[in-house]
XYZ file of N, CA and C in Angstrom:
669
model
N -8.089 -29.637 7.908
C -9.168 -30.544 8.307
C -10.489 -29.788 8.401
N -11.572 -30.383 7.922
C -12.887 -29.782 8.001
C -13.779 -30.662 8.854
N -14.815 -30.053 9.425
C -15.779 -30.809 10.203
C -17.112 -30.789 9.479
N -17.653 -31.960 9.222
C -18.952 -32.072 8.573
C -19.730 -33.186 9.264
N -20.942 -32.842 9.759
C -21.769 -33.847 10.420
C -21.091 -34.474 11.620
N -20.266 -33.702 12.317
C -19.616 -34.219 13.513
C -18.384 -35.036 13.231
N -18.035 -35.247 11.959
C -16.861 -36.022 11.611
C -15.813 -35.129 10.970
N -14.573 -35.409 11.282
C -13.468 -34.638 10.728
C -13.067 -35.245 9.386
N -13.059 -34.426 8.344
C -12.719 -34.914 7.019
C -11.423 -34.276 6.559
N -10.627 -35.046 5.843
C -9.342 -34.544 5.367
C -9.545 -33.606 4.196
N -8.760 -32.535 4.180
C -8.850 -31.570 3.088
C -8.366 -32.203 1.783
N -9.121 -31.970 0.704
C -8.754 -32.493 -0.606
C -7.527 -31.748 -1.126
N -6.524 -32.495 -1.544
C -5.306 -31.880 -2.067
C -5.268 -31.994 -3.586
N -4.349 -31.257 -4.187
C -4.187 -31.329 -5.637
C -3.733 -32.719 -6.054
N -2.967 -33.381 -5.201
C -2.537 -34.748 -5.505
C -3.747 -35.687 -5.564
N -4.731 -35.453 -4.679
C -5.965 -36.247 -4.709
C -6.703 -36.029 -6.023
N -6.770 -34.776 -6.449
C -7.442 -34.452 -7.704
C -6.776 -35.180 -8.863
N -5.442 -35.130 -8.902
C -4.705 -35.792 -9.983
C -4.966 -37.295 -9.982
N -4.976 -37.886 -8.795
C -5.186 -39.333 -8.692
C -6.581 -39.721 -9.179
N -7.579 -38.965 -8.762
C -8.958 -39.287 -9.154
C -9.183 -39.088 -10.653
N -8.491 -38.127 -11.238
C -8.660 -37.852 -12.669
C -7.757 -38.719 -13.530
N -6.809 -39.440 -12.883
C -5.908 -40.308 -13.627
C -4.882 -39.533 -14.438
N -4.412 -38.385 -13.884
C -3.397 -37.588 -14.577
C -2.241 -37.312 -13.626
N -1.190 -36.739 -14.160
C -0.051 -36.402 -13.314
C -0.365 -35.170 -12.472
N 0.421 -34.970 -11.405
C 0.256 -33.796 -10.556
C 0.478 -32.518 -11.357
N 1.439 -32.553 -12.290
C 1.734 -31.393 -13.121
C 0.538 -31.041 -13.993
N -0.120 -32.049 -14.559
C -1.281 -31.792 -15.409
C -2.414 -31.167 -14.599
N -2.643 -31.703 -13.397
C -3.690 -31.142 -12.526
C -3.374 -29.694 -12.182
N -2.089 -29.429 -11.920
C -1.670 -28.061 -11.597
C -1.908 -27.130 -12.788
N -1.622 -27.613 -13.987
C -1.833 -26.797 -15.186
C -3.308 -26.453 -15.384
N -4.184 -27.390 -15.051
C -5.619 -27.117 -15.173
C -6.030 -26.027 -14.183
N -5.566 -26.133 -12.965
C -5.890 -25.136 -11.935
C -5.415 -23.750 -12.353
N -4.220 -23.699 -12.965
C -3.619 -22.415 -13.326
C -3.967 -21.963 -14.741
N -4.768 -22.768 -15.443
C -5.161 -22.402 -16.795
C -4.007 -22.376 -17.769
N -3.050 -23.278 -17.579
C -1.859 -23.283 -18.431
C -1.589 -24.708 -18.927
N -0.479 -24.860 -19.668
C -0.078 -26.189 -20.124
C -0.821 -26.649 -21.371
N -0.263 -27.690 -21.988
C -0.859 -28.263 -23.202
C -1.438 -29.633 -22.876
N -2.701 -29.835 -23.235
C -3.384 -31.122 -23.024
C -4.647 -31.116 -23.872
N -5.256 -32.272 -23.997
C -6.482 -32.347 -24.789
C -7.631 -31.698 -24.022
N -8.623 -31.259 -24.768
C -9.793 -30.646 -24.146
C -10.496 -31.643 -23.230
N -10.456 -32.927 -23.627
C -11.112 -33.955 -22.816
C -10.415 -34.115 -21.465
N -9.054 -34.074 -21.474
C -8.313 -34.203 -20.225
C -8.585 -33.015 -19.308
N -8.566 -31.819 -19.890
C -8.824 -30.624 -19.079
C -10.224 -30.673 -18.469
N -11.186 -31.138 -19.276
C -12.559 -31.217 -18.787
C -12.676 -32.233 -17.659
N -11.995 -33.390 -17.801
C -12.071 -34.433 -16.772
C -11.486 -33.950 -15.449
N -10.351 -33.282 -15.518
C -9.732 -32.767 -14.293
C -10.626 -31.703 -13.659
N -11.196 -30.816 -14.469
C -12.053 -29.757 -13.938
C -13.288 -30.338 -13.264
N -13.818 -31.422 -13.813
C -14.988 -32.070 -13.205
C -14.640 -32.631 -11.836
N -13.440 -33.215 -11.705
C -13.011 -33.731 -10.400
C -12.864 -32.583 -9.403
N -12.288 -31.460 -9.865
C -12.129 -30.287 -8.999
C -13.487 -29.806 -8.498
N -14.450 -29.718 -9.422
C -15.777 -29.229 -9.059
C -16.498 -30.182 -8.114
N -16.378 -31.473 -8.368
C -17.107 -32.463 -7.571
C -16.474 -32.682 -6.190
N -15.172 -32.545 -6.128
C -14.474 -32.832 -4.864
C -14.458 -31.642 -3.914
N -14.717 -30.443 -4.456
C -14.667 -29.253 -3.611
C -13.247 -28.793 -3.338
N -12.299 -29.175 -4.205
C -10.905 -28.779 -4.022
C -10.766 -27.258 -4.024
N -10.005 -26.728 -3.073
C -9.711 -25.306 -2.988
C -8.212 -25.088 -3.137
N -7.856 -24.079 -3.903
C -6.436 -23.779 -4.113
C -5.805 -23.344 -2.802
N -4.623 -23.866 -2.519
C -3.840 -23.428 -1.359
C -3.150 -22.127 -1.754
N -3.776 -21.009 -1.402
C -3.269 -19.707 -1.847
C -1.866 -19.433 -1.332
N -1.580 -19.831 -0.103
C -0.259 -19.564 0.469
C 0.829 -20.280 -0.318
N 0.576 -21.547 -0.661
C 1.573 -22.304 -1.413
C 1.724 -21.756 -2.820
N 0.611 -21.379 -3.447
C 0.684 -20.841 -4.795
C 1.440 -19.511 -4.816
N 1.175 -18.662 -3.833
C 1.868 -17.381 -3.777
C 3.357 -17.557 -3.545
N 3.722 -18.576 -2.755
C 5.130 -18.847 -2.509
C 5.824 -19.239 -3.802
N 5.165 -20.050 -4.605
C 5.739 -20.471 -5.886
C 5.837 -19.302 -6.862
N 4.873 -18.398 -6.806
C 4.861 -17.264 -7.723
C 5.705 -16.100 -7.229
N 6.201 -16.193 -6.015
C 7.013 -15.134 -5.413
C 6.225 -13.831 -5.273
N 4.930 -13.951 -5.003
C 4.094 -12.785 -4.735
C 2.935 -13.220 -3.853
N 2.385 -12.289 -3.107
C 1.303 -12.611 -2.179
C -0.057 -12.140 -2.659
N -0.082 -11.127 -3.516
C -1.354 -10.562 -3.937
C -1.897 -9.551 -2.948
N -1.074 -9.177 -1.941
C -1.486 -8.187 -0.956
C -0.514 -7.013 -0.938
N -1.031 -5.832 -0.622
C -0.230 -4.632 -0.406
C -0.554 -4.127 0.997
N 0.441 -3.628 1.701
C 0.213 -3.029 3.012
C 0.127 -1.517 2.883
N -0.933 -0.929 3.422
C -1.049 0.527 3.530
C -0.864 0.884 4.993
N 0.169 1.645 5.298
C 0.458 2.038 6.672
C 0.167 3.520 6.853
N -0.717 3.827 7.787
C -1.101 5.214 8.054
C -0.998 5.478 9.558
N -0.786 6.748 9.955
C -0.706 7.046 11.391
C -2.008 6.725 12.124
N -3.142 6.972 11.457
C -4.452 6.779 12.069
C -5.492 6.750 10.961
N -6.660 6.203 11.261
C -7.759 6.242 10.295
C -8.823 7.265 10.703
N -8.553 8.025 11.763
C -9.516 9.007 12.247
C -9.645 10.219 11.333
N -8.535 10.827 10.878
C -8.673 11.997 9.993
C -9.365 11.615 8.684
N -10.293 12.439 8.199
C -11.006 12.129 6.949
C -10.061 11.872 5.774
N -8.949 12.626 5.704
C -8.019 12.443 4.583
C -7.457 11.023 4.555
N -7.071 10.509 5.725
C -6.438 9.191 5.763
C -7.448 8.073 5.517
N -8.661 8.228 5.982
C -9.678 7.203 5.700
C -10.039 7.213 4.211
N -10.067 8.416 3.611
C -10.320 8.509 2.176
C -9.166 7.903 1.385
N -7.939 8.144 1.842
C -6.763 7.551 1.198
C -6.869 6.029 1.218
N -7.261 5.466 2.359
C -7.398 4.008 2.471
C -8.435 3.489 1.486
N -9.570 4.172 1.398
C -10.618 3.733 0.471
C -10.139 3.763 -0.976
N -9.432 4.819 -1.345
C -8.966 4.942 -2.734
C -7.907 3.887 -3.056
N -7.017 3.629 -2.118
C -5.980 2.615 -2.343
C -6.619 1.235 -2.501
N -7.581 0.932 -1.650
C -8.267 -0.365 -1.722
C -8.980 -0.525 -3.057
N -9.682 0.516 -3.493
C -10.401 0.450 -4.765
C -9.437 0.273 -5.942
N -8.343 1.029 -5.932
C -7.370 0.951 -7.030
C -6.671 -0.403 -7.052
N -6.334 -0.920 -5.873
C -5.671 -2.222 -5.792
C -6.578 -3.328 -6.299
N -7.857 -3.229 -5.974
C -8.817 -4.258 -6.409
C -8.866 -4.353 -7.931
N -8.755 -3.219 -8.604
C -8.770 -3.217 -10.068
C -7.561 -3.937 -10.649
N -6.476 -4.022 -9.876
C -5.252 -4.691 -10.311
C -5.152 -6.118 -9.769
N -6.218 -6.597 -9.118
C -6.211 -7.951 -8.589
C -5.494 -8.088 -7.256
N -5.323 -6.973 -6.527
C -4.652 -7.008 -5.225
C -5.647 -6.719 -4.106
N -5.338 -7.233 -2.936
C -6.056 -6.878 -1.715
C -5.111 -6.034 -0.858
N -5.670 -5.332 0.125
C -4.877 -4.387 0.912
C -5.007 -4.685 2.400
N -3.864 -4.779 3.072
C -3.823 -4.776 4.528
C -3.656 -3.321 4.969
N -4.538 -2.825 5.824
C -4.396 -1.465 6.350
C -3.892 -1.564 7.785
N -2.773 -0.897 8.037
C -2.165 -0.932 9.367
C -1.942 0.487 9.859
N -2.203 0.730 11.135
C -1.900 2.029 11.729
C -0.659 1.883 12.599
N 0.045 2.985 12.763
C 1.237 2.956 13.623
C 1.205 4.120 14.604
N 1.862 3.926 15.733
C 1.881 4.950 16.782
C 2.887 6.026 16.425
N 2.413 7.219 16.139
C 3.284 8.296 15.692
C 4.302 8.684 16.765
N 5.545 8.835 16.322
C 6.583 9.361 17.197
C 7.013 8.444 18.321
N 6.641 7.155 18.263
C 7.024 6.232 19.335
C 7.989 5.184 18.803
N 8.503 4.373 19.719
C 9.428 3.304 19.325
C 8.740 2.276 18.438
N 7.430 2.243 18.505
C 6.660 1.307 17.684
C 6.011 2.028 16.501
N 6.622 3.086 16.066
C 6.081 3.876 14.982
C 6.412 3.316 13.623
N 6.435 4.197 12.629
C 6.627 3.773 11.245
C 7.988 3.135 11.025
N 9.007 3.626 11.711
C 10.345 3.051 11.514
C 10.387 1.593 11.948
N 9.713 1.264 13.038
C 9.659 -0.128 13.479
C 8.900 -0.974 12.461
N 7.830 -0.415 11.909
C 7.050 -1.133 10.893
C 7.906 -1.422 9.665
N 8.696 -0.439 9.230
C 9.555 -0.626 8.060
C 10.613 -1.703 8.318
N 11.159 -1.713 9.524
C 12.213 -2.693 9.843
C 11.672 -4.107 9.941
N 10.451 -4.257 10.438
C 9.908 -5.594 10.709
C 9.003 -6.115 9.591
N 8.920 -5.398 8.482
C 8.023 -5.803 7.394
C 8.344 -7.208 6.898
N 7.299 -8.009 6.709
C 7.433 -9.403 6.270
C 6.914 -9.522 4.836
N 7.829 -9.680 3.869
C 7.395 -9.715 2.467
C 6.867 -11.077 2.042
N 6.711 -12.013 2.970
C 6.014 -13.255 2.644
C 4.508 -13.095 2.882
N 4.114 -12.004 3.513
C 2.710 -11.726 3.797
C 2.155 -10.662 2.861
N 3.016 -9.720 2.476
C 2.600 -8.606 1.631
C 3.720 -8.277 0.651
N 3.359 -7.803 -0.536
C 4.362 -7.551 -1.574
C 5.098 -6.228 -1.405
N 4.553 -5.312 -0.633
C 5.211 -4.019 -0.459
C 4.372 -3.106 0.403
N 4.897 -1.914 0.679
C 4.225 -0.962 1.564
C 3.955 0.360 0.846
N 2.766 0.895 1.065
C 2.479 2.295 0.791
C 2.454 2.974 2.160
N 3.372 3.881 2.391
C 3.532 4.504 3.713
C 3.092 5.960 3.677
N 2.045 6.268 4.441
C 1.652 7.663 4.636
C 2.550 8.215 5.742
N 3.417 9.140 5.387
C 4.486 9.581 6.287
C 3.996 10.655 7.262
N 4.003 10.324 8.532
C 3.620 11.272 9.567
C 4.664 12.377 9.697
N 4.207 13.577 9.975
C 5.132 14.682 10.183
C 5.789 14.616 11.557
N 5.329 13.697 12.411
C 5.917 13.553 13.740
C 7.078 12.565 13.762
N 7.264 11.824 12.668
C 8.331 10.834 12.604
C 9.621 11.474 12.096
N 10.726 11.044 12.639
C 12.040 11.539 12.214
C 12.675 10.486 11.311
N 12.354 10.533 10.024
C 12.842 9.533 9.086
C 14.280 9.842 8.672
N 15.085 8.790 8.566
C 16.452 8.921 8.054
C 16.548 8.187 6.728
N 17.644 8.412 6.021
C 17.848 7.725 4.747
C 17.840 6.214 4.934
N 18.479 5.741 5.997
C 18.550 4.295 6.227
C 17.176 3.710 6.544
N 16.281 4.489 7.155
C 14.926 4.001 7.427
C 14.197 3.648 6.136
N 14.419 4.456 5.111
C 13.678 4.314 3.852
C 14.402 3.461 2.820
N 15.647 3.124 3.076
C 16.441 2.326 2.144
C 16.195 0.851 2.423
N 15.073 0.331 1.922
C 14.647 -1.038 2.227
C 14.777 -1.920 0.989
N 14.686 -3.211 1.192
C 14.903 -4.173 0.101
C 13.612 -4.582 -0.596
N 12.485 -4.072 -0.164
C 11.190 -4.426 -0.749
C 10.551 -3.159 -1.343
N 9.518 -3.294 -2.184
C 8.876 -2.120 -2.784
C 8.261 -1.210 -1.720
N 8.619 0.069 -1.772
C 8.118 1.059 -0.814
C 7.737 2.329 -1.568
N 6.514 2.791 -1.360
C 6.060 4.070 -1.920
C 5.630 4.944 -0.752
N 6.222 6.124 -0.652
C 5.907 7.053 0.431
C 4.907 8.091 -0.063
N 3.962 8.441 0.815
C 2.944 9.441 0.500
C 3.019 10.539 1.552
N 3.058 11.789 1.105
C 3.039 12.887 2.064
C 4.145 13.895 1.839
N 4.038 15.006 2.539
C 4.966 16.125 2.358
C 6.213 15.948 3.223
N 6.926 14.873 2.974
C 8.177 14.605 3.666
C 9.285 14.394 2.646
N 10.501 14.700 3.027
C 11.650 14.543 2.140
C 12.144 13.103 2.217
N 12.077 12.369 1.104
C 12.539 10.981 1.084
C 13.980 10.856 0.587
N 14.607 11.998 0.315
C 16.028 12.049 -0.062
C 16.352 11.193 -1.285
N 15.365 10.975 -2.125
C 15.586 10.225 -3.344
C 15.755 8.729 -3.141
N 15.530 8.247 -1.924
C 15.746 6.822 -1.628
C 14.530 5.983 -2.015
N 13.334 6.502 -1.754
C 12.107 5.739 -2.002
C 11.233 6.477 -3.009
N 10.401 5.718 -3.718
C 9.410 6.338 -4.593
C 8.480 7.196 -3.746
N 8.042 8.329 -4.300
C 7.366 9.323 -3.480
C 6.200 9.941 -4.243
N 5.036 10.010 -3.598
C 3.857 10.663 -4.164
C 3.433 11.765 -3.202
N 3.309 12.984 -3.719
C 2.910 14.084 -2.851
C 2.200 15.171 -3.646
N 1.394 15.945 -2.938
C 0.763 17.124 -3.515
C 1.798 18.249 -3.496
N 1.789 19.094 -4.520
C 2.711 20.234 -4.545
C 2.106 21.355 -3.696
N 2.275 21.251 -2.360
C 1.693 22.237 -1.449
C 2.238 23.640 -1.706
N 3.488 23.713 -2.023
C 4.120 25.017 -2.262
C 3.470 25.733 -3.444
N 3.354 25.055 -4.579
C 2.763 25.661 -5.771
C 1.277 25.947 -5.575
N 0.573 25.043 -4.885
C -0.865 25.230 -4.672
C -1.142 26.457 -3.810
N -0.348 26.629 -2.740
C -0.542 27.785 -1.862
C -0.197 29.079 -2.587
N 0.869 29.048 -3.397
C 1.242 30.236 -4.169
C 0.134 30.601 -5.149
N -0.483 29.602 -5.761
C -1.578 29.851 -6.700
C -2.773 30.491 -5.984
N -3.074 29.981 -4.769
C -4.192 30.547 -4.008
C -3.904 31.997 -3.624
N -2.662 32.288 -3.217
C -2.295 33.657 -2.862
C -2.357 34.581 -4.075
N -1.859 34.089 -5.201
C -1.901 34.892 -6.429
C -3.348 35.206 -6.828
N -4.226 34.244 -6.618
C -5.639 34.444 -6.946
C -6.207 35.609 -6.141
N -5.881 35.639 -4.844
C -6.386 36.713 -3.989
C -5.744 38.061 -4.326
N -4.427 38.032 -4.585
C -3.745 39.283 -4.929
C -4.307 39.872 -6.221
N -4.665 39.001 -7.162
C -5.214 39.476 -8.429
C -6.574 40.138 -8.247
N -7.213 39.906 -7.112
C -8.512 40.502 -6.811
C -8.386 41.600 -5.763
N -7.216 42.211 -5.735
C -6.943 43.401 -4.927
C -6.868 43.142 -3.423
N -6.749 41.881 -3.029
C -6.533 41.590 -1.606
C -5.097 41.939 -1.263
N -4.888 42.645 -0.163
C -3.541 43.063 0.207
C -3.068 42.508 1.549
N -3.979 41.978 2.351
C -3.596 41.397 3.645
C -4.160 39.976 3.727
N -3.272 39.015 3.895
C -3.695 37.616 3.984
C -3.605 37.109 5.415
N -4.580 36.326 5.826
C -4.534 35.626 7.108
C -4.298 34.150 6.814
N -3.268 33.585 7.409
C -2.925 32.187 7.189
C -3.214 31.394 8.449
N -4.039 30.371 8.327
C -4.414 29.532 9.466
C -3.728 28.173 9.330
N -3.114 27.697 10.413
C -2.568 26.348 10.394
C -1.064 26.247 10.486
N -0.354 27.363 10.612
C 1.095 27.302 10.757
C 1.427 26.831 12.167
N 2.232 25.794 12.284
C 2.465 25.155 13.578
C 3.391 25.964 14.492
N 4.265 26.759 13.919
C 5.249 27.484 14.718
C 5.202 28.968 14.379
N 5.931 29.754 15.180
C 6.013 31.188 14.923
C 6.603 31.434 13.537
N 6.082 32.436 12.854
C 6.532 32.739 11.502
C 8.021 33.071 11.481
N 8.757 32.299 10.687
C 10.205 32.501 10.516
C 10.463 32.458 9.011
N 10.499 33.626 8.397
C 10.617 33.681 6.947
C 11.911 33.054 6.444
N 12.990 33.174 7.204
C 14.252 32.579 6.789
C 14.174 31.071 6.715
N 13.585 30.464 7.748
C 13.463 29.006 7.781
C 12.438 28.517 6.766
N 11.291 29.171 6.708
C 10.232 28.732 5.817
C 10.577 28.966 4.355
N 11.426 29.956 4.095
C 11.803 30.245 2.719
C 12.590 29.138 2.053
N 13.133 28.222 2.850
C 13.899 27.102 2.301
C 13.315 25.743 2.732
N 12.075 25.747 3.217
C 11.450 24.506 3.702
C 11.365 23.472 2.583
N 11.642 22.214 2.916
C 11.595 21.134 1.931
C 10.552 20.077 2.268
N 9.958 20.162 3.464
C 8.952 19.182 3.837
C 7.985 19.778 4.847
N 6.871 19.080 5.040
C 5.834 19.550 5.949
C 4.751 20.302 5.202
N 3.491 19.853 5.350
C 2.394 20.504 4.630
C 2.295 21.990 4.952
N 2.240 22.320 6.239
C 2.085 23.716 6.641
C 3.284 24.546 6.204
N 4.482 23.981 6.360
C 5.703 24.713 6.020
C 5.783 24.999 4.522
N 5.481 23.997 3.697
C 5.554 24.178 2.248
C 4.473 25.144 1.747
N 3.300 25.073 2.362
C 2.246 25.999 1.966
C 2.643 27.438 2.315
N 3.219 27.628 3.504
C 3.635 28.968 3.896
C 4.762 29.461 3.010
N 5.653 28.552 2.598
C 6.719 28.947 1.687
C 6.138 29.467 0.371
N 5.111 28.778 -0.132
C 4.478 29.210 -1.370
C 3.828 30.569 -1.232
N 3.193 30.813 -0.086
C 2.542 32.103 0.146
C 3.568 33.219 0.238
N 4.682 32.947 0.928
C 5.743 33.957 1.043
C 6.325 34.301 -0.321
N 6.519 33.284 -1.141
C 7.082 33.527 -2.471
C 6.124 34.339 -3.350
N 4.821 34.071 -3.198
C 3.831 34.822 -3.969
C 3.707 36.270 -3.482
N 4.108 36.489 -2.231
C 3.953 37.817 -1.631
C 5.088 38.769 -1.997
N 6.160 38.260 -2.570
C 7.331 39.097 -2.844
C 7.188 39.855 -4.144
């Protein structure tokens, strides 16, 4: 219902458009969707009724029929870090080029309402899938990531082959940086950002974590 001049007016439906144009509901639908076979005169007449009546497509109903929403959910721990805000901007720009819009959602890291709760409660009638920036504070299991809807994980976490995964090769990048310095006669490296005490045995087999994988690369380059 709309309000105009203090009076409530009924929303124009596709059935109204069909009736005013003197065509079937299917024909009116085909004009809206740019499909179907009909004469140019019929298509023009229906389009004129659409333009004059102010008919608006019911996006929710159309998406239900098409089995897609046109939205993607981007879930990040926070938008405060520059990397995550930049990630959101890039995802939004890329999605727009494909005709999609993006819902950006943050989750409370390491809490009962964190990423795992978001994955369990995801509603695919609102969004077609999730791009999940994986926090290093979350304890993800195989069952957490084994979902029935499209899921792409981003970050230096082990997805155990269950979900599609996009990540930077921190290990190779750090090794390349160390090799660059060694090639210039540097013999002592200072590494900033390691979260725990240096444990070469543990780090030598690290499979996830930005800091851990970078340190693994540096250790390998140092041997």
